[in-house]
Amino acid sequence: MGKVKNWINRIANWRPSDPVTSAGAVVVLLILLAPLLRIAVYAVPWYDDFNYAIYARNFMTEVPGIRGALKGAWYCASMSWYAWQGTFSSIFFMSLAPHIWGEQYYGIGSMFLILILTTSVFVLVGTLTKKVLHVNRASSISLQAIAAMMVIELTYTTPSALFWYNPGIHYMGMHSFAMLSVAGFICLFTVERVKSVKGILLIIAGMAGALLAGGSNFVTSLQGLVILVSIMILAFLADRKKVFRYFPILAVYGFAFYKNVSAPGNGVRAQSYVGWGYSPVESVLRSFLEAFRYMGEFSGWITLVAVILILPIAWRIAGKSSFSFRLPGLVLLWSLCLYATGFTPSLYSLGHAGLSRTLNAVKVTYQILLVINEVYWTGWMRRLLEKRGRQFADRGCPWWFYGLIALSVVFVVKHSSNQYGWYSSWGAYHYIHSGEAYNFHCEYLERLEILKSGEKNVVLEPYIFKPWMLCIGDLSEDPEREENRAMANWYGKESLAVRAVEEEE
C-alpha cells in the first residue's frame, strides 16, 4: 500500500524538465499550425490581388519566368510610388502574388504568411532571451512557442492577415520581415569584431531589412525606425564604439523611410481623404488614447491564460539569467510609446485608429511587448526579492498546472461568442471539418472554368458557401464595381457580374 501511495505522489508531483516542457510547447504549436496550413490550400485571390499582380503577369508574357515577374513588380512599385502611395517594398511583394504563375498556387502565399509570421516571432523572442538575457535554449523555447501561439492564434482579423495575400503581405508579411530585422540588429550588438564574416553579414542583412521595413506600411516603417534608434541609443550607452556599426543600417533606413513618406503618390492618395485626418501633433496625442482603448480588445480571456502560463516560465528564465532587470517602469513607458505609434499613421491620414488589416500589425506589436514586459517585470520582482535575502528553488511547474491551462483554454474557447472568428486554428478546423472550405473552393473552380472560356460578357452564380476565413467578399451585380473590373481585366472580359439573388426561382 505504501508503494502505491508513493507512486501516486510521484506522479502527482512530477515536474517536467525544461527540455520536456519546451518539446511539449513546440508540439502544441505545430498542432495549431496544421489546420491553418491545411485550409490555406483553399484560399482564393480577390480584388487588389488582381490590381497589383497584373503588372508582373503581363511582363511575364514578354519575359517568361522569375525575371519577368521581378521586372513587373519593379514597374508596379515605381508607378504606384508616383501615382498612389510610397510603400514601395510592400507593393513590390504585393505584385508577386503567387497566382501570377497559376491560380492553383495562390494558397502558397497564405502558407508563406503563416510560416513567416510564426518564424519571425520565434526568432525575435529567442534572440531576446538568448542574446540579451543569456539563458539556454531549453529555457527559451517554451517562451518562444507560447509567444508564437499568441500571435498566430489571436490575430485581429484572420482573413486579411493570413488568407488574403495582398493586405497580408502588406502588413503581417512586412511586420514579420521587420521583426527578423530587429533580431538581426540585436545580434549585431553582440558581435565582438564587426569586421568578422558574421559582423559583415549581419550589417548587410540589416541594411536589406532596413530597406524592406522603411518602404513598407507606415505602421511597420515607423515602429521599425523607433526600435532601430532605441537600439542605437542603448548601444551608445553600453559601448560607444559599437554604435558606429549601425550607421550604414540607419542610413538605408532613413533613405527608405524618406522615399516612403515623401512619395508623390501619397499626395494623390490623400486627395481621397481630404479633411479626414488630424494634425501631426493631434494624431500623436490621440494615438495614446487609442492605445488604451484597444488594450481590452487586443487582450481577452485567452491572453490572460497565456499571461498566467508565461509567469512561471519567466520566473525560471530570470533565475537562470544574470541580467539586472533595472528600470522596469522605463521599459513599460517605452513599450507604451512604441505601441501607440501603431495608431498614429491612420489617425493622421484617415482620422481613426485604422482599418482591420492595419490593426493586425498593431496587435502583433502589442502582443510581443506584452510578453517582453511580463518577463522583464517578473525578473525585476525576483531581483528585488533576492536582494532582500530570499532564495528560490528553480523547479518547474507540476504537470497538472499545464493540464489546468489546457482546460482553461478549452473552456474559454467553448464559451466564446465568436469561437470560429477569434481563434484562428479552431476556426480553420471548423471550416475544414464542416466542408465549407472545400465547397467554397469547388465553387471558385467552377467560376474559373467560365472565366477562362472565350465568353466576353460573363455572369456568374453567387457563392453559396462563404466561409469567413476564406471568402473575403463576392462580386457585385454591377459590372462597373471596382472588384468586378479588377477580375474582368485579369481574365480579359468586357464585363463581369454575378447573377442577382432575386432571379433564383
CSV table of C-alpha atoms in Angstrom, one decimal, residues 106-333:
chain,number,residue,atom,x,y,z
A,106,TYR,CA,-2.4,31.1,-54.6
A,107,GLY,CA,-2.5,29.2,-51.4
A,108,ILE,CA,1.3,29.2,-51.2
A,109,GLY,CA,1.1,32.8,-50.3
A,110,SER,CA,-1.1,32.1,-47.3
A,111,MET,CA,1.3,29.3,-46.2
A,112,PHE,CA,4.2,31.7,-46.5
A,113,LEU,CA,2.4,34.4,-44.4
A,114,ILE,CA,1.6,31.8,-41.7
A,115,LEU,CA,5.1,30.4,-41.6
A,116,ILE,CA,7.0,33.7,-41.8
A,117,LEU,CA,4.9,35.2,-39.0
A,118,THR,CA,5.5,32.2,-36.8
A,119,THR,CA,9.2,32.1,-37.6
A,120,SER,CA,9.7,35.8,-37.0
A,121,VAL,CA,8.1,35.8,-33.6
A,122,PHE,CA,10.0,32.6,-32.7
A,123,VAL,CA,13.3,34.2,-33.8
A,124,LEU,CA,12.8,37.6,-32.2
A,125,VAL,CA,11.8,36.2,-28.8
A,126,GLY,CA,14.6,33.7,-29.0
A,127,THR,CA,17.1,36.4,-29.7
A,128,LEU,CA,15.9,38.5,-26.8
A,129,THR,CA,16.1,35.6,-24.3
A,130,LYS,CA,19.4,34.1,-25.6
A,131,LYS,CA,21.4,37.3,-26.6
A,132,VAL,CA,20.1,39.7,-24.0
A,133,LEU,CA,19.1,37.5,-21.1
A,134,HIS,CA,21.7,34.8,-21.9
A,135,VAL,CA,19.6,31.8,-21.0
A,136,ASN,CA,20.0,28.4,-22.6
A,137,ARG,CA,17.9,27.2,-25.5
A,138,ALA,CA,15.7,24.8,-23.5
A,139,SER,CA,14.6,27.6,-21.2
A,140,SER,CA,13.9,29.9,-24.1
A,141,ILE,CA,11.9,27.6,-26.5
A,142,SER,CA,8.8,27.4,-24.3
A,143,LEU,CA,8.5,31.2,-24.2
A,144,GLN,CA,9.2,31.4,-28.0
A,145,ALA,CA,6.5,28.8,-28.8
A,146,ILE,CA,3.9,30.5,-26.5
A,147,ALA,CA,4.5,33.9,-28.0
A,148,ALA,CA,4.2,32.5,-31.5
A,149,MET,CA,0.9,30.8,-30.5
A,150,MET,CA,-0.5,34.0,-29.1
A,151,VAL,CA,0.3,35.9,-32.3
A,152,ILE,CA,-0.9,33.3,-34.8
A,153,GLU,CA,-4.0,32.3,-32.9
A,154,LEU,CA,-5.2,35.7,-31.8
A,155,THR,CA,-4.8,37.7,-35.0
A,156,TYR,CA,-7.1,40.7,-35.1
A,157,THR,CA,-8.7,39.8,-38.4
A,158,THR,CA,-7.5,36.4,-39.7
A,159,PRO,CA,-8.8,36.6,-43.3
A,160,SER,CA,-6.9,39.8,-44.1
A,161,ALA,CA,-3.9,38.7,-42.0
A,162,LEU,CA,-3.3,35.3,-43.4
A,163,PHE,CA,-5.6,34.3,-46.3
A,164,TRP,CA,-5.8,37.3,-48.5
A,165,TYR,CA,-2.3,37.8,-49.9
A,166,ASN,CA,-2.5,41.5,-50.8
A,167,PRO,CA,-3.1,43.0,-47.3
A,168,GLY,CA,-1.5,40.0,-45.6
A,169,ILE,CA,1.9,40.7,-47.2
A,170,HIS,CA,1.5,44.4,-46.8
A,171,TYR,CA,1.0,44.3,-43.1
A,172,MET,CA,1.7,40.9,-41.5
A,173,GLY,CA,4.4,39.9,-44.0
A,174,MET,CA,6.3,43.2,-43.8
A,175,HIS,CA,5.9,43.2,-40.0
A,176,SER,CA,7.4,39.7,-39.9
A,177,PHE,CA,10.4,40.9,-42.0
A,178,ALA,CA,10.8,43.8,-39.6
A,179,MET,CA,10.8,41.5,-36.6
A,180,LEU,CA,13.5,39.4,-38.2
A,181,SER,CA,15.5,42.6,-38.9
A,182,VAL,CA,15.2,43.7,-35.2
A,183,ALA,CA,16.5,40.3,-34.2
A,184,GLY,CA,19.5,40.9,-36.5
A,185,PHE,CA,20.0,44.4,-35.0
A,186,ILE,CA,20.3,42.8,-31.6
A,187,CYS,CA,22.7,40.1,-32.8
A,188,LEU,CA,24.9,42.8,-34.4
A,189,PHE,CA,25.5,44.3,-31.0
A,190,THR,CA,26.7,41.0,-29.5
A,191,VAL,CA,29.3,40.5,-32.3
A,192,GLU,CA,32.8,41.3,-30.9
A,193,ARG,CA,34.5,42.1,-34.2
A,194,VAL,CA,32.3,43.9,-36.7
A,195,LYS,CA,34.8,43.2,-39.4
A,196,SER,CA,34.4,39.4,-39.0
A,197,VAL,CA,32.4,37.5,-41.5
A,198,LYS,CA,29.4,37.3,-39.1
A,199,GLY,CA,29.5,41.0,-38.4
A,200,ILE,CA,29.6,41.9,-42.1
A,201,LEU,CA,26.8,39.6,-43.0
A,202,LEU,CA,24.7,41.0,-40.1
A,203,ILE,CA,25.2,44.5,-41.4
A,204,ILE,CA,24.3,43.5,-45.0
A,205,ALA,CA,21.2,41.7,-43.7
A,206,GLY,CA,20.4,44.7,-41.5
A,207,MET,CA,20.6,47.0,-44.5
A,208,ALA,CA,18.3,44.7,-46.5
A,209,GLY,CA,15.9,44.6,-43.6
A,210,ALA,CA,16.0,48.4,-43.3
A,211,LEU,CA,15.1,48.8,-46.9
A,212,LEU,CA,12.1,46.4,-46.5
A,213,ALA,CA,10.8,47.9,-43.3
A,214,GLY,CA,11.5,51.5,-44.3
A,215,GLY,CA,9.5,51.1,-47.5
A,216,SER,CA,6.6,49.1,-46.0
A,217,ASN,CA,3.3,50.1,-44.5
A,218,PHE,CA,3.5,53.2,-42.3
A,219,VAL,CA,2.9,51.3,-39.0
A,220,THR,CA,5.8,48.9,-39.6
A,221,SER,CA,8.0,51.6,-41.1
A,222,LEU,CA,7.5,54.0,-38.1
A,223,GLN,CA,7.8,51.4,-35.4
A,224,GLY,CA,10.9,49.8,-37.0
A,225,LEU,CA,12.6,53.2,-37.1
A,226,VAL,CA,11.8,53.8,-33.4
A,227,ILE,CA,13.2,50.4,-32.5
A,228,LEU,CA,16.4,51.0,-34.5
A,229,VAL,CA,17.1,54.4,-32.9
A,230,SER,CA,16.4,52.9,-29.5
A,231,ILE,CA,18.9,50.1,-30.0
A,232,MET,CA,21.5,52.6,-31.2
A,233,ILE,CA,20.9,54.7,-28.0
A,234,LEU,CA,21.4,51.6,-25.9
A,235,ALA,CA,24.5,50.7,-27.8
A,236,PHE,CA,25.9,54.1,-27.3
A,237,LEU,CA,25.3,53.9,-23.5
A,238,ALA,CA,26.7,50.4,-23.3
A,239,ASP,CA,29.7,50.7,-25.7
A,240,ARG,CA,30.1,53.9,-27.7
A,241,LYS,CA,32.2,52.2,-30.3
A,242,LYS,CA,29.5,49.7,-31.2
A,243,VAL,CA,27.0,52.4,-32.2
A,244,PHE,CA,29.0,53.1,-35.4
A,245,ARG,CA,28.2,49.7,-36.8
A,246,TYR,CA,24.6,50.7,-37.0
A,247,PHE,CA,25.3,53.8,-39.2
A,248,PRO,CA,25.0,52.0,-42.6
A,249,ILE,CA,21.7,50.4,-41.5
A,250,LEU,CA,20.4,53.8,-40.2
A,251,ALA,CA,21.4,55.4,-43.5
A,252,VAL,CA,19.5,52.9,-45.6
A,253,TYR,CA,16.5,53.0,-43.2
A,254,GLY,CA,16.5,56.8,-43.3
A,255,PHE,CA,16.6,56.8,-47.1
A,256,ALA,CA,13.8,54.2,-47.4
A,257,PHE,CA,11.6,56.0,-44.9
A,258,TYR,CA,12.1,59.3,-46.6
A,259,LYS,CA,11.3,57.9,-50.0
A,260,ASN,CA,8.3,56.2,-48.5
A,261,VAL,CA,6.7,59.3,-46.8
A,262,SER,CA,7.7,61.8,-49.5
A,263,ALA,CA,6.4,59.9,-52.5
A,264,PRO,CA,4.3,62.0,-54.9
A,265,GLY,CA,1.7,59.2,-54.8
A,266,ASN,CA,0.9,59.9,-51.1
A,267,GLY,CA,-0.4,63.3,-52.1
A,268,VAL,CA,-2.6,61.8,-54.8
A,269,ARG,CA,-3.9,59.2,-52.4
A,270,ALA,CA,-4.5,61.9,-49.7
A,271,GLN,CA,-6.9,63.7,-52.1
A,272,SER,CA,-9.4,60.9,-51.5
A,273,TYR,CA,-9.3,61.6,-47.8
A,274,VAL,CA,-9.2,65.4,-47.6
A,275,GLY,CA,-10.4,66.6,-44.2
A,276,TRP,CA,-10.4,63.1,-42.7
A,277,GLY,CA,-7.2,63.1,-40.7
A,278,TYR,CA,-5.9,65.1,-37.7
A,279,SER,CA,-2.8,67.3,-37.5
A,280,PRO,CA,0.5,65.6,-36.7
A,281,VAL,CA,0.5,66.8,-33.1
A,282,GLU,CA,-3.1,65.8,-32.5
A,283,SER,CA,-2.5,62.4,-34.2
A,284,VAL,CA,0.3,61.7,-31.8
A,285,LEU,CA,-1.7,62.7,-28.7
A,286,ARG,CA,-4.8,60.8,-29.9
A,287,SER,CA,-2.7,57.7,-30.6
A,288,PHE,CA,-2.2,57.2,-26.8
A,289,LEU,CA,-6.0,57.4,-26.3
A,290,GLU,CA,-6.5,54.8,-29.0
A,291,ALA,CA,-3.7,52.6,-27.5
A,292,PHE,CA,-5.5,52.5,-24.1
A,293,ARG,CA,-8.9,52.0,-25.8
A,294,TYR,CA,-7.7,49.0,-27.8
A,295,MET,CA,-5.9,47.2,-25.0
A,296,GLY,CA,-9.0,45.5,-23.9
A,297,GLU,CA,-9.9,44.5,-27.4
A,298,PHE,CA,-6.4,43.2,-28.1
A,299,SER,CA,-6.4,41.1,-24.9
A,300,GLY,CA,-9.3,38.9,-23.7
A,301,TRP,CA,-9.5,35.8,-21.6
A,302,ILE,CA,-7.2,33.7,-23.7
A,303,THR,CA,-4.5,36.3,-23.5
A,304,LEU,CA,-4.9,36.3,-19.7
A,305,VAL,CA,-4.5,32.5,-19.7
A,306,ALA,CA,-1.3,32.9,-21.8
A,307,VAL,CA,0.0,35.5,-19.3
A,308,ILE,CA,-0.6,33.0,-16.5
A,309,LEU,CA,1.2,30.3,-18.4
A,310,ILE,CA,4.2,32.6,-19.1
A,311,LEU,CA,4.6,33.7,-15.5
A,312,PRO,CA,6.4,30.6,-14.1
A,313,ILE,CA,8.5,30.3,-17.3
A,314,ALA,CA,9.5,34.0,-16.9
A,315,TRP,CA,10.3,33.3,-13.3
A,316,ARG,CA,12.7,30.5,-14.2
A,317,ILE,CA,14.3,32.5,-17.0
A,318,ALA,CA,15.0,35.3,-14.6
A,319,GLY,CA,16.6,32.7,-12.2
A,320,LYS,CA,18.9,31.5,-14.9
A,321,SER,CA,19.8,34.9,-16.3
A,322,SER,CA,22.5,37.3,-15.0
A,323,PHE,CA,20.5,40.3,-16.4
A,324,SER,CA,19.8,43.0,-13.8
A,325,PHE,CA,16.2,43.9,-15.0
A,326,ARG,CA,16.6,47.5,-13.8
A,327,LEU,CA,14.2,50.4,-14.5
A,328,PRO,CA,11.1,48.3,-15.5
A,329,GLY,CA,9.0,51.5,-15.4
A,330,LEU,CA,11.1,53.0,-18.2
A,331,VAL,CA,10.7,49.8,-20.3
A,332,LEU,CA,7.0,50.0,-19.8
A,333,LEU,CA,6.9,53.6,-20.8
